[in-house]
XYZ file of C-alpha atoms in Angstrom:
628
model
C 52.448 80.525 102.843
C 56.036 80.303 101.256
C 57.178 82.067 98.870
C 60.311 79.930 98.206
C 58.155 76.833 97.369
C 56.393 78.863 95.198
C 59.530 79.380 92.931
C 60.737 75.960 93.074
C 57.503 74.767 92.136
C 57.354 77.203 89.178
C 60.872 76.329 88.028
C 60.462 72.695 88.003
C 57.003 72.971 85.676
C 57.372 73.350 82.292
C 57.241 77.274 81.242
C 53.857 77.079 79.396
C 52.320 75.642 82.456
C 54.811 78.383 84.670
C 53.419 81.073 82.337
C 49.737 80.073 82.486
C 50.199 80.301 86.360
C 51.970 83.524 86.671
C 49.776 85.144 84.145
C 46.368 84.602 83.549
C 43.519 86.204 85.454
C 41.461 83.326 85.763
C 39.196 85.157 89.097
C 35.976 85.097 87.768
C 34.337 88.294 87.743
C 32.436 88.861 91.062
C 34.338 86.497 92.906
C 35.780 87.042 96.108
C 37.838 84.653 98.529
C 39.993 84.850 101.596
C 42.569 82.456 103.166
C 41.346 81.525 106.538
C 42.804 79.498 109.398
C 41.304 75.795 110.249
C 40.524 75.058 113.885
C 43.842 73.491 113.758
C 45.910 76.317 112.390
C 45.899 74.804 109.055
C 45.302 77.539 105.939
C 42.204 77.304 104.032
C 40.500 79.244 101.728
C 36.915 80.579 101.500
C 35.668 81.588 97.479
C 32.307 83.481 97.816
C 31.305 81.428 100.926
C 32.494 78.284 100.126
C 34.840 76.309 102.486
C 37.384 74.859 99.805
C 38.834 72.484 102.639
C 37.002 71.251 106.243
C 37.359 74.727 108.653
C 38.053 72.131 111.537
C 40.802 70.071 110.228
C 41.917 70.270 106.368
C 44.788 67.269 106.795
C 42.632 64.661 108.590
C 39.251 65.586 106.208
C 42.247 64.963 103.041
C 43.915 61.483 104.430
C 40.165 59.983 105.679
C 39.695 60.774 101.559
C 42.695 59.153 100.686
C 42.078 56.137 102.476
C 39.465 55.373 100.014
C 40.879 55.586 97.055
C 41.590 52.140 95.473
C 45.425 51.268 95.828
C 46.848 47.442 95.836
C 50.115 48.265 95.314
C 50.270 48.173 91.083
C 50.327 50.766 88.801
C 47.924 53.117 88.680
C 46.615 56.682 87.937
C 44.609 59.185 90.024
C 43.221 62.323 88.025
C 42.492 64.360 90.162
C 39.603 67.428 88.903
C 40.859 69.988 91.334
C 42.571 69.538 94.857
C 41.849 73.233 95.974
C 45.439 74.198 97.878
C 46.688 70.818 97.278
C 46.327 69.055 100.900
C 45.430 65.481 99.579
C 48.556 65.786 97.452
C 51.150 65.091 99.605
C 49.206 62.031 101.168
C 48.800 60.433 97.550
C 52.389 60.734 96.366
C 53.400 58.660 99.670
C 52.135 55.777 97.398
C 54.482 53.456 95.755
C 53.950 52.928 91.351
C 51.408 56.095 91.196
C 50.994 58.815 89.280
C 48.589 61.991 89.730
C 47.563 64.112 86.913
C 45.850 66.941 88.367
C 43.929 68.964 86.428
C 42.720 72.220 87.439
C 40.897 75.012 85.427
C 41.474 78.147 87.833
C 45.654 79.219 87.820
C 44.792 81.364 91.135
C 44.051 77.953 93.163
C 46.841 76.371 92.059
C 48.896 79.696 93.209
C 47.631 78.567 96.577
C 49.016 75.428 96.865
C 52.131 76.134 95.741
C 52.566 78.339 98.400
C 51.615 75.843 100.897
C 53.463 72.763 99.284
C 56.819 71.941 97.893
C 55.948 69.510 94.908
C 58.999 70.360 92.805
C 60.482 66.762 93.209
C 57.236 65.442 92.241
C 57.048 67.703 89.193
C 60.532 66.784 88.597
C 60.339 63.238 88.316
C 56.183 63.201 86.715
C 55.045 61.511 89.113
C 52.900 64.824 89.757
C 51.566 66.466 86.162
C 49.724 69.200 86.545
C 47.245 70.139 83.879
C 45.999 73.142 83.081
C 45.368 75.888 80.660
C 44.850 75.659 76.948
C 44.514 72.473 75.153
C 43.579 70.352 77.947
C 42.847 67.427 75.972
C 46.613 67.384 74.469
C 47.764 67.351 78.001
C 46.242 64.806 79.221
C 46.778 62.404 76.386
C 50.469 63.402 76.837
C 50.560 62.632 80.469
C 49.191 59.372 79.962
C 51.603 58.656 77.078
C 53.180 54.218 77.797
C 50.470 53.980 80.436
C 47.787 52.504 78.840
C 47.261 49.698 80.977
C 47.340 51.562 84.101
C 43.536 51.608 85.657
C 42.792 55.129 86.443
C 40.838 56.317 89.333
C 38.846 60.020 88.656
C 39.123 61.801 92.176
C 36.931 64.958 92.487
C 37.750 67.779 94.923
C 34.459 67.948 96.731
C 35.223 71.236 98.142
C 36.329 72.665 94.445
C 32.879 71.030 93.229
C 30.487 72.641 95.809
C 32.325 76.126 94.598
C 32.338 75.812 90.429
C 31.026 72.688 89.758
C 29.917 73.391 86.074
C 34.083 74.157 85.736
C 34.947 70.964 87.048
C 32.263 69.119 85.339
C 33.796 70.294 81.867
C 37.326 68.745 83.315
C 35.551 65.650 83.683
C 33.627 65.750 80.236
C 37.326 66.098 78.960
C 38.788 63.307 79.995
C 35.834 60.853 79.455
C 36.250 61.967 75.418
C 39.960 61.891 75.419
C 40.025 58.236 76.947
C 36.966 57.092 74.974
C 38.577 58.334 71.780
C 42.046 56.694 72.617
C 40.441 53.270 73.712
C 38.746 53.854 69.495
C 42.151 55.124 68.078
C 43.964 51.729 70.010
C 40.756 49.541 68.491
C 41.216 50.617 65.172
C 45.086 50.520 64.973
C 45.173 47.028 66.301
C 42.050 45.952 64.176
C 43.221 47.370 60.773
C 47.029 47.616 61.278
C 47.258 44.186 58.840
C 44.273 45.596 56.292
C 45.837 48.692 55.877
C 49.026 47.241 54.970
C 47.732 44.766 52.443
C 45.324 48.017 51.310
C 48.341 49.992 50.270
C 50.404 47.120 48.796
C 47.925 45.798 46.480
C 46.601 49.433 45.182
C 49.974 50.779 44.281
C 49.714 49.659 40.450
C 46.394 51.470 40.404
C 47.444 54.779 41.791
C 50.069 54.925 40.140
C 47.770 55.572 37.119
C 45.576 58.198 39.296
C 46.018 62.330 39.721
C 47.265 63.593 42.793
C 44.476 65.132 45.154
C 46.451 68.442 45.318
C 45.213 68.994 41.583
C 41.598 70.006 43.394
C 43.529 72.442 45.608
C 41.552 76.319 45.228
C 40.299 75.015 42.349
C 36.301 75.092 43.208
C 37.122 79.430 44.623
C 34.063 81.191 44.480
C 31.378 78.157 43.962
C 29.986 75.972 46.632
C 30.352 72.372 47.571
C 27.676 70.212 49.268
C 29.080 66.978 51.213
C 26.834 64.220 50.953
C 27.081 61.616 54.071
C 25.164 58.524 54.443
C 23.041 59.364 57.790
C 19.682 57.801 58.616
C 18.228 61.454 57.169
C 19.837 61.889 53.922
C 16.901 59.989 52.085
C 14.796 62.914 53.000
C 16.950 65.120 52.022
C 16.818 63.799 48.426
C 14.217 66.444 46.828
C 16.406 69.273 48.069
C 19.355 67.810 46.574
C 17.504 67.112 42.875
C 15.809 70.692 43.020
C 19.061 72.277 43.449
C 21.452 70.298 42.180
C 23.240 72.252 39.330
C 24.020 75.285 41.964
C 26.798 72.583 43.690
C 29.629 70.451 43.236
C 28.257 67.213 44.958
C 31.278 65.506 47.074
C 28.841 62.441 48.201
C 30.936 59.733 50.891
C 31.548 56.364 49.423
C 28.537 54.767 51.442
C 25.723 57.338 50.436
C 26.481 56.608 46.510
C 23.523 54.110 46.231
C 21.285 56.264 48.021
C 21.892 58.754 45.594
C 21.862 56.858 42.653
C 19.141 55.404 43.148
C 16.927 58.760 43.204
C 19.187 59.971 40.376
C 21.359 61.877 42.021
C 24.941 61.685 40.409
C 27.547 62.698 42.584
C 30.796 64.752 41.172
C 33.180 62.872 42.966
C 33.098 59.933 45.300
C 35.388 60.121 48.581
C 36.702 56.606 49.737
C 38.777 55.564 52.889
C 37.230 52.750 54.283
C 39.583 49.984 54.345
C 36.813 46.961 54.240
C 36.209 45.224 51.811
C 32.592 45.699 52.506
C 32.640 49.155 51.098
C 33.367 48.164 47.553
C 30.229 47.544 47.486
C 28.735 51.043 47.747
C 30.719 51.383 44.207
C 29.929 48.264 42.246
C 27.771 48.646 39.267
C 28.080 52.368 39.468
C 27.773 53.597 35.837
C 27.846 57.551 36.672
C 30.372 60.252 35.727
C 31.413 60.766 39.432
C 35.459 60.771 40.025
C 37.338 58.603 43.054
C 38.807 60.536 45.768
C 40.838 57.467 47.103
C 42.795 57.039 50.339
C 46.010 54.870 50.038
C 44.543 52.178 52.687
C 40.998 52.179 51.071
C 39.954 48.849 49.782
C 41.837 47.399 46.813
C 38.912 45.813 45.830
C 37.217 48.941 44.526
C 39.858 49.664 42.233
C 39.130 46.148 40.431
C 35.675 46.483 39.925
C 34.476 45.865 36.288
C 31.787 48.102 36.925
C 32.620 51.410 39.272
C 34.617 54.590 38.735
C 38.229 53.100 38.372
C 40.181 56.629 37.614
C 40.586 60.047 40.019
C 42.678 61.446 42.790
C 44.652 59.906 45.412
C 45.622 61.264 48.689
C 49.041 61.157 50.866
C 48.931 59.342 53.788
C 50.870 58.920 56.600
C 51.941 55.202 56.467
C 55.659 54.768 55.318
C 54.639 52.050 52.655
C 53.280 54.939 50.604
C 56.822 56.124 50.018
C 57.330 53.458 47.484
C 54.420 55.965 45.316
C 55.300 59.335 46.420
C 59.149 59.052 45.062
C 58.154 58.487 42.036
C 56.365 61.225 41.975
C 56.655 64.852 40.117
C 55.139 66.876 42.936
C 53.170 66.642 46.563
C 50.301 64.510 46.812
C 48.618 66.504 48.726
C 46.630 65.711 52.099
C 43.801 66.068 53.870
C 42.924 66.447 57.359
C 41.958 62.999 58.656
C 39.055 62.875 61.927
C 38.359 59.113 62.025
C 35.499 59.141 59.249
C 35.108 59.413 55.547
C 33.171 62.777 56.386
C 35.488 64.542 58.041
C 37.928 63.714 55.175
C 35.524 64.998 52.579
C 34.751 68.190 54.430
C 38.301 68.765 54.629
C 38.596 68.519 51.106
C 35.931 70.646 49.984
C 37.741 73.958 52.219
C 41.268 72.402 50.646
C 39.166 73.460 47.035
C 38.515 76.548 48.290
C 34.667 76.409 47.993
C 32.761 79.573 48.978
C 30.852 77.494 51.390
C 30.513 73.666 52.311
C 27.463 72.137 53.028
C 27.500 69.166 54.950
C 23.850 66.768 54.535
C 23.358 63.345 55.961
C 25.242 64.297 58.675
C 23.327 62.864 61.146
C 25.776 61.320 64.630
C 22.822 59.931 65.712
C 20.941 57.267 65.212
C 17.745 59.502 63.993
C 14.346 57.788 64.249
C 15.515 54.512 65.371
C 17.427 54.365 62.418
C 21.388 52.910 62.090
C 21.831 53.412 57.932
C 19.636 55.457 55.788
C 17.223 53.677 53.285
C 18.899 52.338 50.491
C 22.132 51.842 52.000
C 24.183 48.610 50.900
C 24.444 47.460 54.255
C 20.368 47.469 54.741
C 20.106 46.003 50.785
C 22.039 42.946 51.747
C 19.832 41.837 53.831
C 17.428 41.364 51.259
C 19.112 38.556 50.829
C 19.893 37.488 54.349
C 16.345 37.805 55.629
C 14.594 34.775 56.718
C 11.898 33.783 59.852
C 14.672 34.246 62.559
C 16.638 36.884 61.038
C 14.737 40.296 60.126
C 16.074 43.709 59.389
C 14.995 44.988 62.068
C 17.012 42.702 64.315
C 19.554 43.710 62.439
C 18.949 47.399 62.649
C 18.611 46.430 66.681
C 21.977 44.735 66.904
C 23.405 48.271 65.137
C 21.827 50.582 67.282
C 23.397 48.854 70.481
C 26.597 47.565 68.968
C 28.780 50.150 71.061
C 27.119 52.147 74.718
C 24.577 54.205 73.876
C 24.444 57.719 74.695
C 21.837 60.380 74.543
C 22.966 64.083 72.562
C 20.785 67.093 71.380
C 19.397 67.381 68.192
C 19.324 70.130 65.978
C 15.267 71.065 67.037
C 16.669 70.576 70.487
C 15.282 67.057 70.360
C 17.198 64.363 72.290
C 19.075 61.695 70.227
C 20.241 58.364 70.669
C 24.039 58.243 69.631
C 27.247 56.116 70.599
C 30.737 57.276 71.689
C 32.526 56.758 68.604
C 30.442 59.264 66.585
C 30.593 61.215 69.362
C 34.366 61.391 68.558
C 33.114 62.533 65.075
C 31.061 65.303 66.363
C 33.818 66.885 68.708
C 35.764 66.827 65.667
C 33.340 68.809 63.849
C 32.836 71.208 66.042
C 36.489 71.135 66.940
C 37.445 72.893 63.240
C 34.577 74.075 62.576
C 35.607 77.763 63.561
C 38.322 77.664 60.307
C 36.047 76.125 58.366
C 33.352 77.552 56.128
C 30.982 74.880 56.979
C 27.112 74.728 57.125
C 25.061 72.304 58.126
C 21.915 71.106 55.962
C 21.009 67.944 57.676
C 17.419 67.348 58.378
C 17.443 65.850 61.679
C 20.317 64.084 64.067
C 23.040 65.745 66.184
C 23.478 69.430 66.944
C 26.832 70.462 65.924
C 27.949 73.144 68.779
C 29.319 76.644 66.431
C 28.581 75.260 63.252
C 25.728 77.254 61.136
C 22.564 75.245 60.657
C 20.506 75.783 57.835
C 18.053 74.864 54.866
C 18.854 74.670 51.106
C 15.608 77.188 50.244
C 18.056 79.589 52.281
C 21.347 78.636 51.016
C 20.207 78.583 46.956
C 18.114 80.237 44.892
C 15.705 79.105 41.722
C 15.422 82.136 39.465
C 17.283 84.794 38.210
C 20.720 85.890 36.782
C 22.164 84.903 40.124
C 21.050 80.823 39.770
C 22.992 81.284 36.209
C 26.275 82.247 37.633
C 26.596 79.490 40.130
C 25.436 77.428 37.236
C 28.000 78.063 35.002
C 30.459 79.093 37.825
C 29.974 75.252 38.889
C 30.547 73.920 35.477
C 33.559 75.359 34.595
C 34.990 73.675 37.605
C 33.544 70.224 36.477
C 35.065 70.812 33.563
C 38.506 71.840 35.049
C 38.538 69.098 37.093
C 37.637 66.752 33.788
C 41.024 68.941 32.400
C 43.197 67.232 35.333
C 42.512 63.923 34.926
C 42.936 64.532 30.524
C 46.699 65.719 31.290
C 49.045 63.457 29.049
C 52.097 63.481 31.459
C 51.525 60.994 34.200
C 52.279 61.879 37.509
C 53.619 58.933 38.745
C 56.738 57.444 36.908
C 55.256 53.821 36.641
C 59.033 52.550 35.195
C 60.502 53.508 38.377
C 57.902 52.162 40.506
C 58.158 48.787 39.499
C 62.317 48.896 39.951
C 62.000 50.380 43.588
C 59.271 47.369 44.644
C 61.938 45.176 43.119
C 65.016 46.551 45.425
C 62.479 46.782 48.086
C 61.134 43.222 47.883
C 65.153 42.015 47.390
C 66.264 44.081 50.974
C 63.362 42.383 52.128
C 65.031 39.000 51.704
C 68.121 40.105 53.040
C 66.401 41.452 55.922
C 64.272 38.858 56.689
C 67.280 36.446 57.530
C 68.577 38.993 60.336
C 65.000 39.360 61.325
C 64.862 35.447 61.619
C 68.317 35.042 63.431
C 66.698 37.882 66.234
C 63.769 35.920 66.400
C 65.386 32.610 67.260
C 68.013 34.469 69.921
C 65.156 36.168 71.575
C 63.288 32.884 71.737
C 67.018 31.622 73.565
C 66.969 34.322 75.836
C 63.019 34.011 76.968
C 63.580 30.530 77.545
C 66.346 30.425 79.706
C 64.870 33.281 82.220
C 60.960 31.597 82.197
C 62.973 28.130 82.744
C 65.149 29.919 85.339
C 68.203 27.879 83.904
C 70.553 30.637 82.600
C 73.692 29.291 81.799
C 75.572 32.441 82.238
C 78.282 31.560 79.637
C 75.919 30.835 76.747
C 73.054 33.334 78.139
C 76.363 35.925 77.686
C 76.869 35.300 74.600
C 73.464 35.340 73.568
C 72.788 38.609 74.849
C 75.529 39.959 73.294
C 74.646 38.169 70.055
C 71.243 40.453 70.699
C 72.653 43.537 70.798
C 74.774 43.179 67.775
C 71.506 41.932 66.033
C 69.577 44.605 67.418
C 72.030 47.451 66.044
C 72.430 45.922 62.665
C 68.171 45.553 62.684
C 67.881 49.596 63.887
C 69.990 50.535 61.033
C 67.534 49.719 58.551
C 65.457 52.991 59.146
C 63.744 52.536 56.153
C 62.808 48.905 56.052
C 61.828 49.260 59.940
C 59.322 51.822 59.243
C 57.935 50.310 55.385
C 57.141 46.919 58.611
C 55.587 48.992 61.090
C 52.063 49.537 59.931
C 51.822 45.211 60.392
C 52.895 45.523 63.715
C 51.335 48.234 65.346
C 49.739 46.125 68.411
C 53.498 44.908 69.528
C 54.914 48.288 68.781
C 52.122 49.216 71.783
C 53.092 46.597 73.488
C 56.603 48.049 74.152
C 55.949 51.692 73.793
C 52.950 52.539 75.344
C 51.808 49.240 77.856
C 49.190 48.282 75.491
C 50.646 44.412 76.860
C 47.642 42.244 76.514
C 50.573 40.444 74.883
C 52.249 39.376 78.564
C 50.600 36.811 81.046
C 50.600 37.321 84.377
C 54.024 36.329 85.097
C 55.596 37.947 82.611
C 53.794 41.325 83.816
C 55.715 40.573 87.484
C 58.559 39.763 86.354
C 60.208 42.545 85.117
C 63.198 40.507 83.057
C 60.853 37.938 81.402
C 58.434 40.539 80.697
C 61.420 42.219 78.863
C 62.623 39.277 77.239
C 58.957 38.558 76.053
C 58.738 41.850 74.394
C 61.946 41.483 72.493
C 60.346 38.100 71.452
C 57.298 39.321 70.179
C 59.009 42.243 68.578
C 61.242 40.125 66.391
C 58.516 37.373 65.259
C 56.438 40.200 64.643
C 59.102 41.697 61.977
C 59.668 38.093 61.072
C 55.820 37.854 60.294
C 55.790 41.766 58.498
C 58.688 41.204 56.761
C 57.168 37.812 54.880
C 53.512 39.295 54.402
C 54.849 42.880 52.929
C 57.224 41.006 50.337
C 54.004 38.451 49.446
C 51.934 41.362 49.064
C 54.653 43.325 46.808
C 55.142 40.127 44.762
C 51.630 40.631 43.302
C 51.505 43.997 43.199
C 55.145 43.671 40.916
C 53.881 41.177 38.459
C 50.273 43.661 37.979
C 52.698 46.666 37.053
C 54.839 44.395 34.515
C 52.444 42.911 33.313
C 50.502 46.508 32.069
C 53.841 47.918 31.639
């Protein structure tokens, strides 16, 4: 063992991965281990009578491994979940266009082999990240940061296994949600990058009539809130939620209104973030006195219902086109926590309140009974009108349940569930926040949410007695103080200056637009010539350097750049993080075209942005001058 490659490994690691090392006691209690001698002379260790590496010959057992890993000469990444003293290491990072994350839960093995190994050039240059510590997720989805396209190849330690294989096992676990949820994260971006644009455009005269959501900040302290989702169980559910009713504020998600409605419930307020147009239907022909909690990229649609609840609170978000609103504005927004799903959003809200306690019902993750809505939903009524011999609900229902892999999870009796990954996502996200949360859970049946209370409303709320009387009136006087908000005379939003700023934004947008359309057409040059491999080096000169003047002037307009970026987001992952489904084969191999192709499809897709976002702020001008 050497100590000197011990402290150049530490010194080229970052210092929270140094610190972690030099640090923590991560022996388990009652653990004992040795370092032993191969039958080759190699070092080895043995951890309460396990051989972490073969006791004949460590380096031949590690490259006969090696050999089988996939490798064809492209990029690639092997994660490796352990590597006791680090002997298939050295063997790996002999490989051309590789990189090895290697992720390891005890500090004391990775002491070990950096004893034995000098990997500071590796660490150096990240072609070796090791991963350990706190926040393993975050690490690993920063190691894999503009290499989404890489295929990645999980590599167990066998020896590391056959020690603490439950430890390793929870590595694994790890990275199968953190690459699951990135694959949804990439989905959705790509999928709603143009929606969400057009979402925010086309609502802005609306908002800019609504309260901002920081207005409901502390202001439900001392009462308690009860989030309604829109799970396959929430129907049962129903009698608890009538018997008890005036003891809560009811926050009820966008998609269980017409459940509740139609039993009679009448939410408080209505939490919608959905950017489909779909989900205005959950609020059409709603006649109640419940109040809009409204995300910025929610439908426009269910702002222009004749029938719905058309005034409330709107939330910040973090898409630059919002900016237009929030300057006008006399104060912070306000925002909430975002986790992928209208309930997450709504259970952030109701802590943001400061409710005594939030209650989450419907809240199933699973598909509970068979079921993929609960009765009543919108999506299940529709097909009252869709139904015919070859097309039933239930086929429908089917087509649901196996829309995305199915998984299996535990249920809150300890039954087992179906579910799929991407509420799956959901429930680590739960029970990710649920330790700074005051959050019960009331749902019937579905998914067991790991450190989060579960419990029934016969517990939770009483039906006699002076104490039923306080929450009563405790609960109305916030009703009525949130009634107070949306009564105040000065408007929050200064509508005037609104309509001037979409003007001088729609008029750079012109300007733009002709710089944007000069970069496309020199890009388009440039491709050209190298696919065609007939550069002309004069006029290929000059066109490059015609580029880079176009691509300075283009960078200086910060503000435009980033108002265009929510249209584009699959080229900006094209060219920041490999996403490049974009590039054919030949312009993957060829490094220059490849270049050349992303400059093209960066410029046609401002080209593209810029024409859209001044369309969409065309319409959204004349609807605020014409209620001006």
């Amino acid at each position: 063992m050497n100590e000197s490659f011990l402290s150049k490994n530490l010194a080229s690691l970052p210092s929270s991965v140094s610190d972690t090392i030099q640090t923590e006691n991560s022996m388990l209690e009652g653990t004992h281990y040795k370092r032993v001698l191969s039958k080759t002379g190699e070092d080895t260790l043995v951890i309460d009578g396990v051989w972490i590496h073969s006791q004949f010959d460590p380096k031949k057992e590690a490259l006969r491994f090696v050999s089988e890993l996939p490798h064809d000469g492209t990029e690639r990444i092997y994660l490796l979940f352990g590597a006791g003293i680090g002997y298939i290491i050295p063997y790996l990072l002999e490989r051309p266009k590789v990189t090895i994350l290697w992720m390891e839960p005890f500090p004391f093995l990775i002491r070990e082999a950096l004893l034995k190994f000098d990997f500071s050039e590796a660490f150096l240059s990240e072609k070796l990240v090791l991963i350990t510590g706190e926040h393993l997720e975050d690490q690993l989805t920063e190691a894999v940061k503009g290499k989404g396209t890489h295929p990645i190849s999980f590599v167990p330690h066998r020896g590391s296994w056959q020690w603490k294989e439950s430890e390793y096992h929870k590595l694994k676990l790890i990275a199968e949600q953190m690459f699951h949820k990135k694959d949804v994260n990439l989905a959705t971006l790509t999928r709603f990058e143009k929606i969400w644009a057009k979402n925010i455009c086309y609502n802005l005269p609306e908002l800019s009539n609504f309260r901002p959501v920081s207005d409901l900040f502390g202001i439900a302290s001392g009462i308690n809130i009860v989030i309604a989702c829109a799970g396959p169980s929430l129907s049962e559910s129903i009698p608890d939620l009538q018997k008890y009713r005036k003891q809560f504020l009811l926050l009820a998600v966008d998609t269980a209104v017409p459940i509740l409605t139609s039993f009679g419930v009448d939410p408080d307020l209505i939490y919608s973030v959905d950017p489909q147009a779909l989900n205005s239907q959950y609020l059409e022909d709603y006649q109640g006195k419940g109040i809009l909690i409204f995300d910025p990229t929610s439908t426009y649609l269910s702002l222009r219902l004749d029938k719905g609840p058309n005034k409330g609170f709107v939330t910040s978000s973090p898409f630059p086109l919002l900016q237009l609103l929030e300057k006008t504005s006399t104060g912070e927004i306000g925002s909430v926590p975002f986790g992928g799903s209208v309930s997450t959003n709504a259970a952030s809200l109701g802590t943001l309140m400061g409710a005594e306690k939030v209650y989450l019902v419907g809240q199933d993750l699973s598909f509970t009974k068979g079921l993929a809505h609960s009765k009543g939903a919108v999506l299940e009524e529709r097909l009252n009108y869709l139904e015919s011999r070859k097309f039933r609900r239930e086929k429908h229902n089917y087509k649901q349940l196996f829309a995305l892999p199915q998984k299996q999870v535990l249920g809150i009796q300890n039954e087992t569930y179906i579910t799929n990954e991407k509420m799956l996502i959901f429930k680590k996200w739960f029970e990710d926040h649920t330790k700074e949360n005051p959050w019960i859970n009331l749902t019937k049946f579905g998914a067991k949410l790991e450190g989060m209370e579960h419990s029934v409303f016969e517990k939770e709320f009483v039906r006699d007695g002076k104490i039923q009387e306080k929450q009563i009136e405790s609960v109305t006087q916030v009703k009525n103080l949130i009634q107070s908000k949306l009564k105040e005379n000065n408007s929050f939003f200064d509508r005037t200056q609104l309509t001037k700023d979409i003007q001088t934004t729609i008029n750079s947008l012109i300007e733009f637009g002709i710089l944007v359309k000069q970069g496309f057409h020199v890009s388009r040059r440039i491709y050209q010539q190298i696919q065609k491999n007939q550069i002309n080096p004069k006029t290929f000169s000059e066109d490059i350097k015609q580029m880079d003047g176009i691509d300075e002037l283009v960078s200086e307009k910060k503000g435009l750049n980033e108002i265009l970026s929510l249209g584009i987001q699959r080229v900006i992952l094209t060219i920041t993080e490999g996403y490049d489904d974009h590039l054919s084969l030949e312009e993957k191999e060829n490094l220059q075209l490849g270049v050349a192709k992303k400059s093209l499809l960066l410029y046609e897709g401002l080209y593209e942005s810029v024409r859209s976002t001044k369309r969409m702020l065309t319409k959204s001008l004349y609807r605020l001058e014409s209620n001006l």
